[in-house]
Amino acid sequence: MTRFRYQAGEESARAGDSAERYSVTLRHGTLELGYYSPVGVDPQQPHEQDEIYVIVTGTGRFLCGLDESEFGPGDALFVPAGVEHRFVDFTEDTEMWVVFYGPPGGELSD
């Protein structure tokens, strides 16, 4: 078993003034676990894999394709591979776990 513990604000303290803060914590097969803290504007582009965001701190709005929703601590947000998405109007303390997984193009749903 591998255990990961991450304190909110840890990456922020190390990242300095970079426009985007993302730190990879684990890679295993197609799985990538990271910690993300957007700064100012979220410049994301669609990704090749499916992904899940688990919000640790902060609030704001999340745009995913044509959908828009509010988010806050404890929320989990799913994004299918290739879909345009970004965080907007988020608070400065916004931090989250990010899980990328599966094959390029995403998993097939039944």
Short mmCIF file of N, CA, C and O in Angstrom, two decimals:
data_model
loop_
_atom_site.label_atom_id
_atom_site.label_comp_id
_atom_site.label_asym_id
_atom_site.label_seq_id
_atom_site.Cartn_x
_atom_site.Cartn_y
_atom_site.Cartn_z
N MET A 1 0.83 -1.17 0.00
CA MET A 1 0.00 0.00 0.00
C MET A 1 0.88 1.24 0.00
O MET A 1 1.91 1.28 0.66
N THR A 2 0.47 2.25 -0.75
CA THR A 2 1.15 3.53 -0.75
C THR A 2 0.18 4.58 -0.24
O THR A 2 -0.96 4.63 -0.70
N ARG A 3 0.62 5.39 0.68
CA ARG A 3 -0.26 6.41 1.26
C ARG A 3 0.27 7.79 0.89
O ARG A 3 1.46 8.04 0.95
N PHE A 4 -0.64 8.68 0.53
CA PHE A 4 -0.28 10.04 0.18
C PHE A 4 -1.04 11.01 1.06
O PHE A 4 -2.24 10.88 1.23
N ARG A 5 -0.34 11.95 1.61
CA ARG A 5 -0.97 13.00 2.41
C ARG A 5 -0.43 14.31 1.88
O ARG A 5 0.76 14.48 1.70
N TYR A 6 -1.33 15.22 1.64
CA TYR A 6 -0.93 16.52 1.09
C TYR A 6 -1.65 17.60 1.86
O TYR A 6 -2.86 17.54 2.02
N GLN A 7 -0.93 18.56 2.37
CA GLN A 7 -1.53 19.65 3.12
C GLN A 7 -1.91 20.77 2.16
O GLN A 7 -1.10 21.18 1.34
N ALA A 8 -3.14 21.25 2.23
CA ALA A 8 -3.55 22.40 1.43
C ALA A 8 -2.58 23.53 1.68
O ALA A 8 -2.19 23.79 2.80
N GLY A 9 -2.14 24.18 0.60
CA GLY A 9 -1.21 25.29 0.72
C GLY A 9 0.25 24.89 0.54
O GLY A 9 1.09 25.72 0.29
N GLU A 10 0.56 23.60 0.62
CA GLU A 10 1.95 23.15 0.48
C GLU A 10 2.53 23.54 -0.87
O GLU A 10 3.59 24.12 -0.95
N GLU A 11 1.84 23.20 -1.95
CA GLU A 11 2.34 23.52 -3.29
C GLU A 11 2.40 25.02 -3.48
O GLU A 11 3.31 25.54 -4.09
N SER A 12 1.43 25.74 -2.94
CA SER A 12 1.40 27.19 -3.07
C SER A 12 2.70 27.79 -2.53
O SER A 12 3.26 28.69 -3.12
N ALA A 13 3.15 27.28 -1.41
CA ALA A 13 4.35 27.83 -0.79
C ALA A 13 5.58 27.56 -1.64
O ALA A 13 6.50 28.36 -1.69
N ARG A 14 5.62 26.44 -2.34
CA ARG A 14 6.79 26.09 -3.15
C ARG A 14 6.74 26.71 -4.54
O ARG A 14 7.76 26.87 -5.18
N ALA A 15 5.55 27.03 -5.04
CA ALA A 15 5.41 27.38 -6.45
C ALA A 15 5.78 28.82 -6.78
O ALA A 15 5.98 29.15 -7.93
N GLY A 16 5.84 29.70 -5.80
CA GLY A 16 6.20 31.08 -6.08
C GLY A 16 5.14 31.78 -6.91
O GLY A 16 3.96 31.63 -6.67
N ASP A 17 5.57 32.52 -7.92
CA ASP A 17 4.66 33.35 -8.71
C ASP A 17 4.25 32.72 -10.03
O ASP A 17 3.80 33.42 -10.92
N SER A 18 4.40 31.42 -10.22
CA SER A 18 4.05 30.82 -11.51
C SER A 18 2.57 30.99 -11.79
O SER A 18 1.75 31.05 -10.89
N ALA A 19 2.22 31.08 -13.08
CA ALA A 19 0.83 31.31 -13.48
C ALA A 19 -0.03 30.08 -13.27
O ALA A 19 -1.24 30.16 -13.19
N GLU A 20 0.57 28.92 -13.18
CA GLU A 20 -0.17 27.67 -13.00
C GLU A 20 0.63 26.79 -12.05
O GLU A 20 1.84 26.70 -12.16
N ARG A 21 -0.06 26.12 -11.13
CA ARG A 21 0.64 25.27 -10.17
C ARG A 21 0.07 23.87 -10.21
O ARG A 21 -1.10 23.67 -9.87
N TYR A 22 0.90 22.92 -10.65
CA TYR A 22 0.49 21.52 -10.70
C TYR A 22 1.68 20.67 -10.30
O TYR A 22 2.79 20.86 -10.81
N SER A 23 1.45 19.74 -9.40
CA SER A 23 2.50 18.85 -8.93
C SER A 23 2.03 17.41 -9.04
O SER A 23 0.97 17.07 -8.52
N VAL A 24 2.80 16.57 -9.72
CA VAL A 24 2.47 15.15 -9.84
C VAL A 24 2.94 14.43 -8.59
O VAL A 24 4.09 14.56 -8.17
N THR A 25 2.02 13.67 -7.98
CA THR A 25 2.30 12.95 -6.75
C THR A 25 2.57 11.47 -7.00
O THR A 25 3.35 10.85 -6.32
N LEU A 26 1.89 10.90 -8.02
CA LEU A 26 2.00 9.48 -8.30
C LEU A 26 1.71 9.21 -9.77
O LEU A 26 0.79 9.81 -10.35
N ARG A 27 2.50 8.31 -10.36
CA ARG A 27 2.21 7.77 -11.70
C ARG A 27 2.25 6.25 -11.59
O ARG A 27 3.18 5.70 -11.01
N HIS A 28 1.23 5.60 -12.16
CA HIS A 28 1.18 4.14 -12.16
C HIS A 28 0.34 3.73 -13.37
O HIS A 28 -0.86 3.99 -13.40
N GLY A 29 0.96 3.07 -14.35
CA GLY A 29 0.22 2.71 -15.56
C GLY A 29 -0.36 3.95 -16.21
O GLY A 29 0.35 4.92 -16.43
N THR A 30 -1.66 3.95 -16.47
CA THR A 30 -2.30 5.11 -17.08
C THR A 30 -2.73 6.15 -16.05
O THR A 30 -3.20 7.22 -16.41
N LEU A 31 -2.56 5.84 -14.77
CA LEU A 31 -3.01 6.73 -13.69
C LEU A 31 -1.97 7.80 -13.38
O LEU A 31 -0.78 7.51 -13.27
N GLU A 32 -2.44 9.04 -13.24
CA GLU A 32 -1.60 10.12 -12.73
C GLU A 32 -2.39 10.85 -11.66
O GLU A 32 -3.52 11.27 -11.90
N LEU A 33 -1.80 10.99 -10.48
CA LEU A 33 -2.42 11.73 -9.39
C LEU A 33 -1.62 13.00 -9.18
O LEU A 33 -0.39 12.95 -9.04
N GLY A 34 -2.29 14.13 -9.18
CA GLY A 34 -1.60 15.41 -9.01
C GLY A 34 -2.37 16.32 -8.09
O GLY A 34 -3.49 16.02 -7.68
N TYR A 35 -1.74 17.43 -7.77
CA TYR A 35 -2.35 18.46 -6.94
C TYR A 35 -2.25 19.76 -7.71
O TYR A 35 -1.18 20.12 -8.19
N TYR A 36 -3.39 20.48 -7.84
CA TYR A 36 -3.46 21.66 -8.71
C TYR A 36 -4.02 22.84 -7.95
O TYR A 36 -4.98 22.70 -7.19
N SER A 37 -3.41 23.99 -8.16
CA SER A 37 -3.87 25.24 -7.57
C SER A 37 -3.77 26.33 -8.64
O SER A 37 -2.69 26.88 -8.87
N PRO A 38 -4.87 26.61 -9.34
CA PRO A 38 -4.81 27.63 -10.39
C PRO A 38 -4.57 29.02 -9.79
O PRO A 38 -4.96 29.29 -8.66
N VAL A 39 -3.91 29.87 -10.55
CA VAL A 39 -3.59 31.23 -10.10
C VAL A 39 -4.12 32.22 -11.13
O VAL A 39 -3.75 32.16 -12.29
N GLY A 40 -5.01 33.10 -10.73
CA GLY A 40 -5.53 34.13 -11.61
C GLY A 40 -6.51 33.61 -12.64
O GLY A 40 -7.70 33.70 -12.48
N VAL A 41 -5.98 33.01 -13.71
CA VAL A 41 -6.78 32.45 -14.80
C VAL A 41 -6.38 31.00 -14.97
O VAL A 41 -5.20 30.66 -14.91
N ASP A 42 -7.34 30.13 -15.19
CA ASP A 42 -7.07 28.71 -15.41
C ASP A 42 -6.87 28.49 -16.91
O ASP A 42 -7.83 28.53 -17.68
N PRO A 43 -5.63 28.25 -17.37
CA PRO A 43 -5.33 28.17 -18.80
C PRO A 43 -5.47 26.78 -19.43
O PRO A 43 -4.88 26.51 -20.47
N GLN A 44 -6.23 25.90 -18.82
CA GLN A 44 -6.27 24.52 -19.28
C GLN A 44 -6.76 24.36 -20.72
O GLN A 44 -7.58 25.13 -21.20
N GLN A 45 -6.25 23.32 -21.34
CA GLN A 45 -6.70 22.86 -22.65
C GLN A 45 -7.27 21.46 -22.45
O GLN A 45 -6.95 20.79 -21.46
N PRO A 46 -8.11 20.96 -23.36
CA PRO A 46 -8.62 19.59 -23.20
C PRO A 46 -7.48 18.58 -23.08
O PRO A 46 -6.42 18.74 -23.68
N HIS A 47 -7.72 17.54 -22.29
CA HIS A 47 -6.72 16.50 -22.05
C HIS A 47 -7.09 15.22 -22.80
O HIS A 47 -8.25 15.00 -23.13
N GLU A 48 -6.09 14.37 -23.05
CA GLU A 48 -6.31 13.12 -23.79
C GLU A 48 -6.98 12.05 -22.96
O GLU A 48 -7.52 11.10 -23.49
N GLN A 49 -6.90 12.16 -21.63
CA GLN A 49 -7.46 11.15 -20.75
C GLN A 49 -8.67 11.70 -19.99
O GLN A 49 -8.82 12.91 -19.86
N ASP A 50 -9.51 10.80 -19.47
CA ASP A 50 -10.56 11.20 -18.55
C ASP A 50 -9.89 11.73 -17.29
O ASP A 50 -8.75 11.36 -16.97
N GLU A 51 -10.59 12.62 -16.57
CA GLU A 51 -10.01 13.14 -15.34
C GLU A 51 -11.08 13.45 -14.32
O GLU A 51 -12.25 13.65 -14.65
N ILE A 52 -10.65 13.45 -13.07
CA ILE A 52 -11.51 13.78 -11.94
C ILE A 52 -10.78 14.81 -11.09
O ILE A 52 -9.59 14.66 -10.80
N TYR A 53 -11.51 15.85 -10.71
CA TYR A 53 -11.00 16.85 -9.77
C TYR A 53 -11.73 16.64 -8.45
O TYR A 53 -12.95 16.51 -8.44
N VAL A 54 -11.00 16.65 -7.34
CA VAL A 54 -11.60 16.60 -6.02
C VAL A 54 -11.16 17.87 -5.30
O VAL A 54 -9.98 18.06 -5.00
N ILE A 55 -12.13 18.77 -5.06
CA ILE A 55 -11.84 20.07 -4.50
C ILE A 55 -11.51 19.94 -3.02
O ILE A 55 -12.27 19.36 -2.25
N VAL A 56 -10.36 20.51 -2.62
CA VAL A 56 -9.93 20.49 -1.22
C VAL A 56 -10.30 21.81 -0.54
O VAL A 56 -10.91 21.81 0.52
N THR A 57 -9.94 22.92 -1.17
CA THR A 57 -10.26 24.25 -0.63
C THR A 57 -10.69 25.16 -1.76
O THR A 57 -10.36 24.93 -2.92
N GLY A 58 -11.43 26.20 -1.42
CA GLY A 58 -11.83 27.21 -2.39
C GLY A 58 -13.21 26.97 -2.96
O GLY A 58 -13.81 25.91 -2.79
N THR A 59 -13.70 28.00 -3.63
CA THR A 59 -15.00 27.94 -4.30
C THR A 59 -14.90 28.67 -5.63
O THR A 59 -13.95 29.42 -5.87
N GLY A 60 -15.89 28.46 -6.49
CA GLY A 60 -15.92 29.14 -7.77
C GLY A 60 -16.91 28.46 -8.70
O GLY A 60 -17.83 27.77 -8.25
N ARG A 61 -16.69 28.66 -9.99
CA ARG A 61 -17.53 28.02 -11.00
C ARG A 61 -16.64 27.17 -11.90
O ARG A 61 -15.47 27.49 -12.13
N PHE A 62 -17.22 26.08 -12.40
CA PHE A 62 -16.50 25.15 -13.28
C PHE A 62 -17.26 25.04 -14.59
O PHE A 62 -18.47 24.76 -14.60
N LEU A 63 -16.56 25.29 -15.69
CA LEU A 63 -17.14 25.15 -17.03
C LEU A 63 -16.63 23.84 -17.62
O LEU A 63 -15.42 23.59 -17.64
N CYS A 64 -17.56 23.01 -18.11
CA CYS A 64 -17.20 21.72 -18.70
C CYS A 64 -18.09 21.52 -19.91
O CYS A 64 -19.29 21.24 -19.76
N GLY A 65 -17.52 21.67 -21.11
CA GLY A 65 -18.34 21.61 -22.31
C GLY A 65 -19.35 22.75 -22.25
O GLY A 65 -18.99 23.90 -22.02
N LEU A 66 -20.62 22.43 -22.39
CA LEU A 66 -21.69 23.43 -22.34
C LEU A 66 -22.27 23.59 -20.93
O LEU A 66 -23.15 24.42 -20.72
N ASP A 67 -21.78 22.79 -19.98
CA ASP A 67 -22.30 22.83 -18.61
C ASP A 67 -21.49 23.78 -17.74
O ASP A 67 -20.28 23.95 -17.93
N GLU A 68 -22.16 24.38 -16.77
CA GLU A 68 -21.51 25.25 -15.79
C GLU A 68 -22.07 24.92 -14.42
O GLU A 68 -23.28 24.73 -14.27
N SER A 69 -21.18 24.80 -13.42
CA SER A 69 -21.65 24.50 -12.08
C SER A 69 -20.76 25.19 -11.05
O SER A 69 -19.62 25.53 -11.34
N GLU A 70 -21.33 25.40 -9.87
CA GLU A 70 -20.56 25.93 -8.75
C GLU A 70 -19.80 24.78 -8.11
O GLU A 70 -20.25 23.63 -8.17
N PHE A 71 -18.65 25.08 -7.50
CA PHE A 71 -17.91 24.04 -6.80
C PHE A 71 -17.43 24.56 -5.46
O PHE A 71 -17.33 25.77 -5.24
N GLY A 72 -17.15 23.62 -4.56
CA GLY A 72 -16.62 23.93 -3.24
C GLY A 72 -15.96 22.71 -2.65
O GLY A 72 -15.95 21.63 -3.27
N PRO A 73 -15.37 22.84 -1.45
CA PRO A 73 -14.67 21.73 -0.81
C PRO A 73 -15.52 20.46 -0.74
O PRO A 73 -16.70 20.51 -0.41
N GLY A 74 -14.90 19.34 -1.11
CA GLY A 74 -15.58 18.05 -1.07
C GLY A 74 -16.22 17.66 -2.39
O GLY A 74 -16.56 16.50 -2.58
N ASP A 75 -16.37 18.60 -3.32
CA ASP A 75 -16.97 18.27 -4.62
C ASP A 75 -16.00 17.47 -5.48
O ASP A 75 -14.78 17.70 -5.45
N ALA A 76 -16.52 16.54 -6.25
CA ALA A 76 -15.75 15.78 -7.23
C ALA A 76 -16.35 16.10 -8.60
O ALA A 76 -17.56 16.03 -8.79
N LEU A 77 -15.48 16.46 -9.55
CA LEU A 77 -15.91 16.88 -10.89
C LEU A 77 -15.28 15.97 -11.93
O LEU A 77 -14.05 15.81 -11.95
N PHE A 78 -16.10 15.37 -12.78
CA PHE A 78 -15.61 14.47 -13.83
C PHE A 78 -15.55 15.21 -15.16
O PHE A 78 -16.49 15.93 -15.51
N VAL A 79 -14.45 15.00 -15.91
CA VAL A 79 -14.30 15.58 -17.25
C VAL A 79 -13.90 14.47 -18.21
O VAL A 79 -12.83 13.87 -18.07
N PRO A 80 -14.76 14.18 -19.21
CA PRO A 80 -14.37 13.19 -20.22
C PRO A 80 -13.19 13.69 -21.05
O PRO A 80 -13.02 14.90 -21.23
N ALA A 81 -12.41 12.77 -21.54
CA ALA A 81 -11.27 13.11 -22.39
C ALA A 81 -11.72 14.00 -23.55
O ALA A 81 -12.78 13.80 -24.13
N GLY A 82 -10.89 15.00 -23.86
CA GLY A 82 -11.13 15.84 -25.03
C GLY A 82 -12.13 16.97 -24.85
O GLY A 82 -12.35 17.75 -25.77
N VAL A 83 -12.75 17.09 -23.67
CA VAL A 83 -13.78 18.12 -23.46
C VAL A 83 -13.13 19.39 -22.92
O VAL A 83 -12.33 19.35 -21.99
N GLU A 84 -13.49 20.52 -23.51
CA GLU A 84 -13.03 21.84 -23.06
C GLU A 84 -13.55 22.08 -21.64
O GLU A 84 -14.73 21.85 -21.36
N HIS A 85 -12.69 22.54 -20.75
CA HIS A 85 -13.09 22.79 -19.36
C HIS A 85 -12.14 23.77 -18.70
O HIS A 85 -11.00 23.92 -19.14
N ARG A 86 -12.64 24.45 -17.65
CA ARG A 86 -11.79 25.35 -16.88
C ARG A 86 -12.52 25.84 -15.63
O ARG A 86 -13.74 25.81 -15.57
N PHE A 87 -11.72 26.29 -14.68
CA PHE A 87 -12.25 26.89 -13.46
C PHE A 87 -12.29 28.40 -13.66
O PHE A 87 -11.33 28.97 -14.20
N VAL A 88 -13.39 29.04 -13.26
CA VAL A 88 -13.53 30.49 -13.40
C VAL A 88 -14.07 31.07 -12.09
O VAL A 88 -14.69 30.37 -11.29
N ASP A 89 -13.81 32.35 -11.90
CA ASP A 89 -14.30 33.06 -10.72
C ASP A 89 -14.00 32.28 -9.43
O ASP A 89 -14.82 32.18 -8.54
N PHE A 90 -12.80 31.71 -9.34
CA PHE A 90 -12.43 30.91 -8.18
C PHE A 90 -11.67 31.76 -7.16
O PHE A 90 -11.02 32.75 -7.50
N THR A 91 -11.77 31.36 -5.91
CA THR A 91 -11.09 32.07 -4.83
C THR A 91 -9.59 31.74 -4.86
O THR A 91 -9.17 30.71 -5.42
N GLU A 92 -8.80 32.61 -4.24
CA GLU A 92 -7.34 32.45 -4.25
C GLU A 92 -6.88 31.18 -3.56
O GLU A 92 -5.80 30.68 -3.84
N ASP A 93 -7.69 30.64 -2.65
CA ASP A 93 -7.28 29.44 -1.91
C ASP A 93 -7.71 28.14 -2.61
O ASP A 93 -7.61 27.07 -2.02
N THR A 94 -8.13 28.21 -3.87
CA THR A 94 -8.61 27.02 -4.58
C THR A 94 -7.47 26.03 -4.82
O THR A 94 -6.46 26.37 -5.45
N GLU A 95 -7.64 24.82 -4.28
CA GLU A 95 -6.68 23.73 -4.47
C GLU A 95 -7.44 22.43 -4.59
O GLU A 95 -8.52 22.28 -4.01
N MET A 96 -6.90 21.50 -5.37
CA MET A 96 -7.62 20.26 -5.63
C MET A 96 -6.68 19.12 -6.01
O MET A 96 -5.58 19.34 -6.50
N TRP A 97 -7.15 17.91 -5.74
CA TRP A 97 -6.52 16.70 -6.27
C TRP A 97 -7.01 16.53 -7.71
O TRP A 97 -8.16 16.86 -8.02
N VAL A 98 -6.15 16.02 -8.57
CA VAL A 98 -6.50 15.74 -9.96
C VAL A 98 -6.10 14.30 -10.27
O VAL A 98 -4.97 13.90 -9.97
N VAL A 99 -7.02 13.54 -10.85
CA VAL A 99 -6.74 12.16 -11.25
C VAL A 99 -6.95 12.04 -12.75
O VAL A 99 -8.04 12.30 -13.25
N PHE A 100 -5.89 11.71 -13.48
CA PHE A 100 -5.98 11.37 -14.90
C PHE A 100 -5.89 9.86 -14.99
O PHE A 100 -5.09 9.24 -14.29
N TYR A 101 -6.70 9.25 -15.87
CA TYR A 101 -6.64 7.79 -15.98
C TYR A 101 -7.20 7.33 -17.33
O TYR A 101 -7.90 8.07 -18.02
N GLY A 102 -6.89 6.10 -17.66
CA GLY A 102 -7.45 5.47 -18.85
C GLY A 102 -6.66 5.76 -20.12
O GLY A 102 -5.69 6.48 -20.12
N PRO A 103 -7.15 5.19 -21.21
CA PRO A 103 -6.45 5.33 -22.50
C PRO A 103 -6.68 6.70 -23.11
O PRO A 103 -7.65 7.40 -22.76
N PRO A 104 -5.82 7.11 -24.04
CA PRO A 104 -6.10 8.34 -24.80
C PRO A 104 -7.48 8.24 -25.45
O PRO A 104 -7.85 7.19 -25.96
N GLY A 105 -8.24 9.31 -25.39
CA GLY A 105 -9.60 9.30 -25.91
C GLY A 105 -10.63 8.96 -24.86
O GLY A 105 -11.83 9.08 -25.09
N GLY A 106 -10.18 8.49 -23.69
CA GLY A 106 -11.09 8.20 -22.59
C GLY A 106 -11.64 6.79 -22.59
O GLY A 106 -11.49 6.04 -23.56
N GLU A 107 -12.27 6.44 -21.50
CA GLU A 107 -12.88 5.13 -21.35
C GLU A 107 -14.24 5.12 -22.07
O GLU A 107 -14.89 6.15 -22.15
N LEU A 108 -14.62 3.98 -22.54
CA LEU A 108 -15.94 3.83 -23.17
C LEU A 108 -16.97 3.58 -22.09
O LEU A 108 -16.73 2.85 -21.14
N SER A 109 -18.12 4.22 -22.21
CA SER A 109 -19.19 3.95 -21.23
C SER A 109 -20.24 3.07 -21.87
O SER A 109 -20.51 3.15 -23.07
N ASP A 110 -20.84 2.21 -21.07
CA ASP A 110 -21.86 1.29 -21.59
C ASP A 110 -23.23 1.91 -21.54
O ASP A 110 -23.59 2.68 -20.75
#
